[in-house]
CSV table of N, CA and C in Angstrom, one decimal:
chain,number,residue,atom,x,y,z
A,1158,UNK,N,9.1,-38.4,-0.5
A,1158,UNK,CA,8.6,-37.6,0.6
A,1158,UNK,C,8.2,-38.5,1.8
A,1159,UNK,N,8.5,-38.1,3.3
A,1159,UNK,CA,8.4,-39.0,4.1
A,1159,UNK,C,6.9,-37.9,4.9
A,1160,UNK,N,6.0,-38.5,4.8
A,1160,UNK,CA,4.8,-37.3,5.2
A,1160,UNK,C,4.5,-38.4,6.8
A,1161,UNK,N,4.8,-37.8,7.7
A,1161,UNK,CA,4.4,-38.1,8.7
A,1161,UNK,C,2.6,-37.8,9.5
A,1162,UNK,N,1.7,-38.9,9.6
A,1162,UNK,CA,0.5,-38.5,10.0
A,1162,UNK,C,0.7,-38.3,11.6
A,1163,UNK,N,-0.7,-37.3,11.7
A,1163,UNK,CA,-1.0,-37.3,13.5
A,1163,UNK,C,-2.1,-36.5,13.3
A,1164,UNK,N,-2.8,-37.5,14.6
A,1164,UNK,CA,-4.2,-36.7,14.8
A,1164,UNK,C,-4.0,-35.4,15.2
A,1165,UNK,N,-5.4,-34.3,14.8
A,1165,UNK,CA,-5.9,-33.2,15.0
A,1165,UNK,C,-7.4,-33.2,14.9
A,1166,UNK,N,-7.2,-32.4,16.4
A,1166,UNK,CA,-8.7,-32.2,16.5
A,1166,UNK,C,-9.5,-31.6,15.7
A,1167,UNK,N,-10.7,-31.5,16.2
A,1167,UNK,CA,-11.8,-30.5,14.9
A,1167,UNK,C,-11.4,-29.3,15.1
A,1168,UNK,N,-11.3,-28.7,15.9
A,1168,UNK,CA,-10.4,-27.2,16.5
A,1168,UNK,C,-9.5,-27.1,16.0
A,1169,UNK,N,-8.5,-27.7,16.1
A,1169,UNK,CA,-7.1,-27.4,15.5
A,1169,UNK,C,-7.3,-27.2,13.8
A,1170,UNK,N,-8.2,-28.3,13.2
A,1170,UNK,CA,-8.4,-28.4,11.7
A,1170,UNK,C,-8.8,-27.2,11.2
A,1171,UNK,N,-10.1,-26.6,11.9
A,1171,UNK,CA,-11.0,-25.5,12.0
A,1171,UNK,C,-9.8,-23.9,11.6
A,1172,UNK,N,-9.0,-24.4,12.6
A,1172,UNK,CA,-8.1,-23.0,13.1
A,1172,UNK,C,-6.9,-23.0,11.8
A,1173,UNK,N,-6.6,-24.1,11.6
A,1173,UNK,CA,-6.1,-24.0,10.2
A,1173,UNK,C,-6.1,-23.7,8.5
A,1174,UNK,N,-7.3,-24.3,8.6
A,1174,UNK,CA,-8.1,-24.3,7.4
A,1174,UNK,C,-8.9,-23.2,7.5
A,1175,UNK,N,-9.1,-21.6,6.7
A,1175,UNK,CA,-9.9,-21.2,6.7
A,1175,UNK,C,-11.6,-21.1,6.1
A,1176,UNK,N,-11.5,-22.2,5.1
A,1176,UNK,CA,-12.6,-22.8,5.0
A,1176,UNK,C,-13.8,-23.3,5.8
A,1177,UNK,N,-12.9,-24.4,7.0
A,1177,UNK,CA,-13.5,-24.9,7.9
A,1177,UNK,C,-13.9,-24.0,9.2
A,1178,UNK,N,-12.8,-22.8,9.4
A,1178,UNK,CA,-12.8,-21.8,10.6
A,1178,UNK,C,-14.8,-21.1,10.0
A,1179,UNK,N,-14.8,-20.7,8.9
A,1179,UNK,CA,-15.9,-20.3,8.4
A,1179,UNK,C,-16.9,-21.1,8.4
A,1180,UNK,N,-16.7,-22.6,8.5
A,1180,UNK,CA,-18.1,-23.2,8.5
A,1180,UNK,C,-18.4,-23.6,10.2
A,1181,UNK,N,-17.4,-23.6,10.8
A,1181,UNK,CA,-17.8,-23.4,12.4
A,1181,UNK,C,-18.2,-22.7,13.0
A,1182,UNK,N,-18.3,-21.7,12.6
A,1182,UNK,CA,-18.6,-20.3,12.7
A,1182,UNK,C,-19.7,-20.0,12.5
A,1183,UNK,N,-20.3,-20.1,11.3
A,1183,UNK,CA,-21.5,-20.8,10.6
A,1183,UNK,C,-22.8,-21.2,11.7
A,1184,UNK,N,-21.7,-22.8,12.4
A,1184,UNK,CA,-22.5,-23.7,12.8
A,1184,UNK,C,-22.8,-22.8,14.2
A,1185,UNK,N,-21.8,-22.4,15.0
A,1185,UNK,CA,-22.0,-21.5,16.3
A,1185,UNK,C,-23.0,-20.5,16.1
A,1186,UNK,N,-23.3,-20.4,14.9
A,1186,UNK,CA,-24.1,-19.0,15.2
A,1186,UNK,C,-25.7,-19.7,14.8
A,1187,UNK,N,-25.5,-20.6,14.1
A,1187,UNK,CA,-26.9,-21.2,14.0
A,1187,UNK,C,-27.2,-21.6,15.1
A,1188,UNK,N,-26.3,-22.5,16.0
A,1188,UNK,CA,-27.2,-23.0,17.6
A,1188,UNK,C,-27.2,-21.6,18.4
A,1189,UNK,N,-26.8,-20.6,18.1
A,1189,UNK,CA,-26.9,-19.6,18.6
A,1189,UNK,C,-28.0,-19.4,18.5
A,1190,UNK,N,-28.5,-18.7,17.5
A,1190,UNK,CA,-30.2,-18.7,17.3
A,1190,UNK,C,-30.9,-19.5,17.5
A,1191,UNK,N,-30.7,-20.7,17.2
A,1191,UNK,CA,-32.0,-21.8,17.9
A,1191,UNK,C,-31.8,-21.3,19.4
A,1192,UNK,N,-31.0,-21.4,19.9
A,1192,UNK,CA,-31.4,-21.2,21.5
A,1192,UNK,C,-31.8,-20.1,22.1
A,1193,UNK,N,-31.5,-19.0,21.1
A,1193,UNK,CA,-32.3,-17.3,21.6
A,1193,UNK,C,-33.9,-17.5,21.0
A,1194,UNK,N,-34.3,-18.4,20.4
A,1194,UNK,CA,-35.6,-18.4,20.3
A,1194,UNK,C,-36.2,-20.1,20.7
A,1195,UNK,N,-35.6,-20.4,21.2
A,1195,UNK,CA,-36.1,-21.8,22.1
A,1195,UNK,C,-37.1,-21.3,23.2
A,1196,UNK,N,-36.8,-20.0,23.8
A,1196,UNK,CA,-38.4,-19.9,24.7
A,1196,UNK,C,-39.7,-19.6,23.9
A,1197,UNK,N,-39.5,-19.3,22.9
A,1197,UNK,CA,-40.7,-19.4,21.8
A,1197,UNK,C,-41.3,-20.2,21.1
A,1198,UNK,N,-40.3,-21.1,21.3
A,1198,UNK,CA,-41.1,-22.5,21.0
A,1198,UNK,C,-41.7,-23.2,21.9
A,1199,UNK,N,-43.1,-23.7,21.7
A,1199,UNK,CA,-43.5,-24.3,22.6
A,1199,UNK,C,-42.9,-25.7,22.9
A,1200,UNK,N,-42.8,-26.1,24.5
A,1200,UNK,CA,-42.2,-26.7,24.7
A,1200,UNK,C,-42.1,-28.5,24.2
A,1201,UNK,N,-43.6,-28.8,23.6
A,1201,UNK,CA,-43.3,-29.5,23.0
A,1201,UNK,C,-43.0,-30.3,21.9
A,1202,UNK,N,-42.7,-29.0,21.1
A,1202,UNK,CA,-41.9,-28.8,19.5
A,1202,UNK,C,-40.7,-28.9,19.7
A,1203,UNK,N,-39.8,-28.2,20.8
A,1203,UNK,CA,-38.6,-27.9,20.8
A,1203,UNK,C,-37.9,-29.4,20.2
A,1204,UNK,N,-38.0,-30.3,20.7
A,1204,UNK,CA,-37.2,-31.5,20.5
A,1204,UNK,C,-37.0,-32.1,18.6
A,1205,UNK,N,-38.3,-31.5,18.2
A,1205,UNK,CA,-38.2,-31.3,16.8
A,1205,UNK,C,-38.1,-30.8,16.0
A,1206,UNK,N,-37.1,-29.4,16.1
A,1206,UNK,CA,-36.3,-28.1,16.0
A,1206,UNK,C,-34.9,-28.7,15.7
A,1207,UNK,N,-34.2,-28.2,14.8
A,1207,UNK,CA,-32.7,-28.2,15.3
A,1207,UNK,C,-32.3,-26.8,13.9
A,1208,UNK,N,-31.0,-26.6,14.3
A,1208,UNK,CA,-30.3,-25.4,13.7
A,1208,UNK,C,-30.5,-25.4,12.5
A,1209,UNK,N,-30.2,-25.4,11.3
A,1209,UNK,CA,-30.0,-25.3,10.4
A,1209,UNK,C,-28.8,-24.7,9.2
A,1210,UNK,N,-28.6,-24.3,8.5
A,1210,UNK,CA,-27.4,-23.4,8.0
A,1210,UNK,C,-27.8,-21.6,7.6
A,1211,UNK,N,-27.2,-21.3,8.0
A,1211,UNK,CA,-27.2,-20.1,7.0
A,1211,UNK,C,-26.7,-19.7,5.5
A,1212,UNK,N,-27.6,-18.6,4.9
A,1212,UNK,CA,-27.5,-18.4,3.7
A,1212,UNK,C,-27.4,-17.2,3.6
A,1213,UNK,N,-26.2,-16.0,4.3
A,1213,UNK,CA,-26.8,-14.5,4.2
A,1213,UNK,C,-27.7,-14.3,5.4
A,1214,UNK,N,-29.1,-13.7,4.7
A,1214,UNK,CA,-29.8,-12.9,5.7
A,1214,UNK,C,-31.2,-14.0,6.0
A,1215,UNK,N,-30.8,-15.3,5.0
A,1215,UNK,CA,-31.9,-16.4,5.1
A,1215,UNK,C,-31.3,-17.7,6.7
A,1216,UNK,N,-32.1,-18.0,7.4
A,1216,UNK,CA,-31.6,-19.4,7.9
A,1216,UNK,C,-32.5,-20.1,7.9
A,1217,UNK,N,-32.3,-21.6,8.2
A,1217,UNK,CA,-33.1,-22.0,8.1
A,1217,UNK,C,-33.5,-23.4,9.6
A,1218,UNK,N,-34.5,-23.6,9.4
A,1218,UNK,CA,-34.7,-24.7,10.6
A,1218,UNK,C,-35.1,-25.5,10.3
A,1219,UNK,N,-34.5,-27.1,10.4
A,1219,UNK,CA,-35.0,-28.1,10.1
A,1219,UNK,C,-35.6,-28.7,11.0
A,1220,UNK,N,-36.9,-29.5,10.7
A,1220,UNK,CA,-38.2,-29.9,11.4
A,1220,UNK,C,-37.8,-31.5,11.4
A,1221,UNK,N,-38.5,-32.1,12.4
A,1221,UNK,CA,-39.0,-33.5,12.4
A,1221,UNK,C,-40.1,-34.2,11.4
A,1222,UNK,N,-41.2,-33.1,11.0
A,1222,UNK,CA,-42.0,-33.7,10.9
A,1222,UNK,C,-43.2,-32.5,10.1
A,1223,UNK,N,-44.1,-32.4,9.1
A,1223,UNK,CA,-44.7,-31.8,8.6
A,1223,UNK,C,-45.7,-30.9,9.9
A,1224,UNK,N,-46.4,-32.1,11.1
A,1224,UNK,CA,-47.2,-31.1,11.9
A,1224,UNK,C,-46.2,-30.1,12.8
A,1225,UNK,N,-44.9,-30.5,12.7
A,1225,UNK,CA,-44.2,-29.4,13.5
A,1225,UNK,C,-43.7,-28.1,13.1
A,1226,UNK,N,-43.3,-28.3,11.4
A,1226,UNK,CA,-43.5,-27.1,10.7
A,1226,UNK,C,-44.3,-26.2,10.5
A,1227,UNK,N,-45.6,-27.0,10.1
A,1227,UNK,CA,-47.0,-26.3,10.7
A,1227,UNK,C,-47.1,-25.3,11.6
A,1228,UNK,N,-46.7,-25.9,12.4
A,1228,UNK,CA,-46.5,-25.0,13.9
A,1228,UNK,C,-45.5,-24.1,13.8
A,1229,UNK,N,-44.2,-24.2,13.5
A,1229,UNK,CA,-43.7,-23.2,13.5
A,1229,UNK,C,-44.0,-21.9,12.4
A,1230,UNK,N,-44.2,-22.4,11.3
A,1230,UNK,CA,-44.6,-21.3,10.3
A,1230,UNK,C,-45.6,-20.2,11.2
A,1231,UNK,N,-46.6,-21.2,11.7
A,1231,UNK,CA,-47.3,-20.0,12.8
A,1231,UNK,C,-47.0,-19.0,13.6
A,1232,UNK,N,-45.5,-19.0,13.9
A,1232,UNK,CA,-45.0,-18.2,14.6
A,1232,UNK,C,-43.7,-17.7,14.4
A,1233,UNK,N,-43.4,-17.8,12.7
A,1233,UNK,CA,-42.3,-17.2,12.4
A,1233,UNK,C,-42.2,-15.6,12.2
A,1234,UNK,N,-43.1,-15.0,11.9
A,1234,UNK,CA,-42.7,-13.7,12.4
A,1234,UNK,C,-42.4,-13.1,13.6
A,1235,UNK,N,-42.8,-13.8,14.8
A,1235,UNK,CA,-42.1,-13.9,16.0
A,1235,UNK,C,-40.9,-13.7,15.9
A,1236,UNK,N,-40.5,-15.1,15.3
A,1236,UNK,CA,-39.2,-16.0,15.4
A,1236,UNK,C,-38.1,-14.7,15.0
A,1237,UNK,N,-38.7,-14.5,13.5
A,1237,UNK,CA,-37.9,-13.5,13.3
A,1237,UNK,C,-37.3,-12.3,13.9
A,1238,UNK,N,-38.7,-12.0,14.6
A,1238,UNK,CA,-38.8,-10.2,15.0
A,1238,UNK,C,-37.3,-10.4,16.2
A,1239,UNK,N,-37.8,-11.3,17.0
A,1239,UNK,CA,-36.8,-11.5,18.2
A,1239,UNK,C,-35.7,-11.7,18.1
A,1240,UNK,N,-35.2,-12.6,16.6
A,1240,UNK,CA,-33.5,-12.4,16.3
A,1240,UNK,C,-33.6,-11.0,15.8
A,1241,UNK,N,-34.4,-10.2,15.1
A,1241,UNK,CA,-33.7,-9.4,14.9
A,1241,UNK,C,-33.2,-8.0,16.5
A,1242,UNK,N,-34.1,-8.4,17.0
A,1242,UNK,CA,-34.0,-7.5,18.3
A,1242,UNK,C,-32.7,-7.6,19.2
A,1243,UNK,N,-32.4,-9.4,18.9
A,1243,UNK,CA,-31.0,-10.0,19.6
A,1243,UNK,C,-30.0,-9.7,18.5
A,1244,UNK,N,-30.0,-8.5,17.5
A,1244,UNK,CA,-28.8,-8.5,17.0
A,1244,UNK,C,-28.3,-9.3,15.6
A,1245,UNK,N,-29.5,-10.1,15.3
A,1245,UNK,CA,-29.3,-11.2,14.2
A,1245,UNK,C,-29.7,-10.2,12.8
A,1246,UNK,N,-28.7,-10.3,11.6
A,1246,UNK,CA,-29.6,-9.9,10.3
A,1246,UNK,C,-30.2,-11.0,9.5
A,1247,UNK,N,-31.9,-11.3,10.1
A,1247,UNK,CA,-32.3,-12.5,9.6
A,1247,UNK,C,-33.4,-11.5,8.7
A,1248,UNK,N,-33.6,-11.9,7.6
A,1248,UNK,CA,-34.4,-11.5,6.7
A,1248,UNK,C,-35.9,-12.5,6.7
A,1249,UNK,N,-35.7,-13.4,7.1
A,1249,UNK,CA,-36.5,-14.8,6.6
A,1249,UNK,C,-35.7,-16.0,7.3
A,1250,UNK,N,-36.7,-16.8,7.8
A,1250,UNK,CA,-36.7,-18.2,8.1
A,1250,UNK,C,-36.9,-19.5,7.4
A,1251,UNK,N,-36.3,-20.2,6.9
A,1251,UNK,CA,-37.0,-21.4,5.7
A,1251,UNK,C,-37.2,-22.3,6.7
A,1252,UNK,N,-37.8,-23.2,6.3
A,1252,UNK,CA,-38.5,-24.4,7.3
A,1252,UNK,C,-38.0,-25.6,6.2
A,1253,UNK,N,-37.3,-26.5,6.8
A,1253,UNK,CA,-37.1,-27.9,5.8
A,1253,UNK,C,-37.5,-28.9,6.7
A,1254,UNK,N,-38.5,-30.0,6.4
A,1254,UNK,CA,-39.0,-31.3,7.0
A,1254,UNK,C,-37.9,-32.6,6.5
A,1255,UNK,N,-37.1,-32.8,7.5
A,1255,UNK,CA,-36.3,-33.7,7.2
A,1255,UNK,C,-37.1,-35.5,7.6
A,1256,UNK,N,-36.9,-35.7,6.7
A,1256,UNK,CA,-37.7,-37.0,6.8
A,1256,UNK,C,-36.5,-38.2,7.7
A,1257,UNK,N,-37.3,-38.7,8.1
A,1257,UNK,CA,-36.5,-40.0,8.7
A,1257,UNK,C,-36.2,-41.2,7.9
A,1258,UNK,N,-35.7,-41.6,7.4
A,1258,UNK,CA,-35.3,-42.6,6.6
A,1258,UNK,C,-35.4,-44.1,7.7
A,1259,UNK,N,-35.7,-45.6,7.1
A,1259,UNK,CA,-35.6,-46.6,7.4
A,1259,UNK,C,-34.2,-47.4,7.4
A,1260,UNK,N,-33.6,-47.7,8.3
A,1260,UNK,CA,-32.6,-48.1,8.2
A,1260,UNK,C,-32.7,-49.5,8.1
């Protein structure tokens, strides 16, 4: 067999594979929600927010740091109420504190 290689983009791989088309998808719709409720975060949390994955009707948000989840727990029924108003079937929000590791 003579298998000739050539680059492909993440797009092209995405649009072929439908494994990967689904986990892009995935990923679009989680920064999707982080950013329809970014004005609800106060603005000095935001930076220690990011998307998370989805599970179904669960997503989740990964934190910086224990006092930032704190904070958000405080206002996840917010969080919630407003994706569901924007259209989202979010049941629940999980909060995971991703630790920083020493390199």
């Amino acid at each position: 067999m003579n298998r000739r290689q050539h680059s492909v983009t993440l797009l092209q791989a995405s649009q072929d594979s439908p494994t990967l088309a689904k986990l892009t998808e995935l990923t679009r719709d989680s920064v999707a929600r982080l950013k329809a409720i970014e004005s609800l975060i106060p603005g000095p949390l935001r930076p220690a927010v990011k998307a998370g994955p989805i599970e179904g009707p669960v997503w989740c948000l990964i934190l910086d740091n224990n006092a930032a989840a704190a904070k958000i727990r405080q206002i996840l029924p917010a969080l919630e109420s407003h994706l569901r108003v924007k259209g989202w079937e979010v049941n629940s929000i999980r909060l995971k504190v991703q630790i920083a590791r020493d390199r």
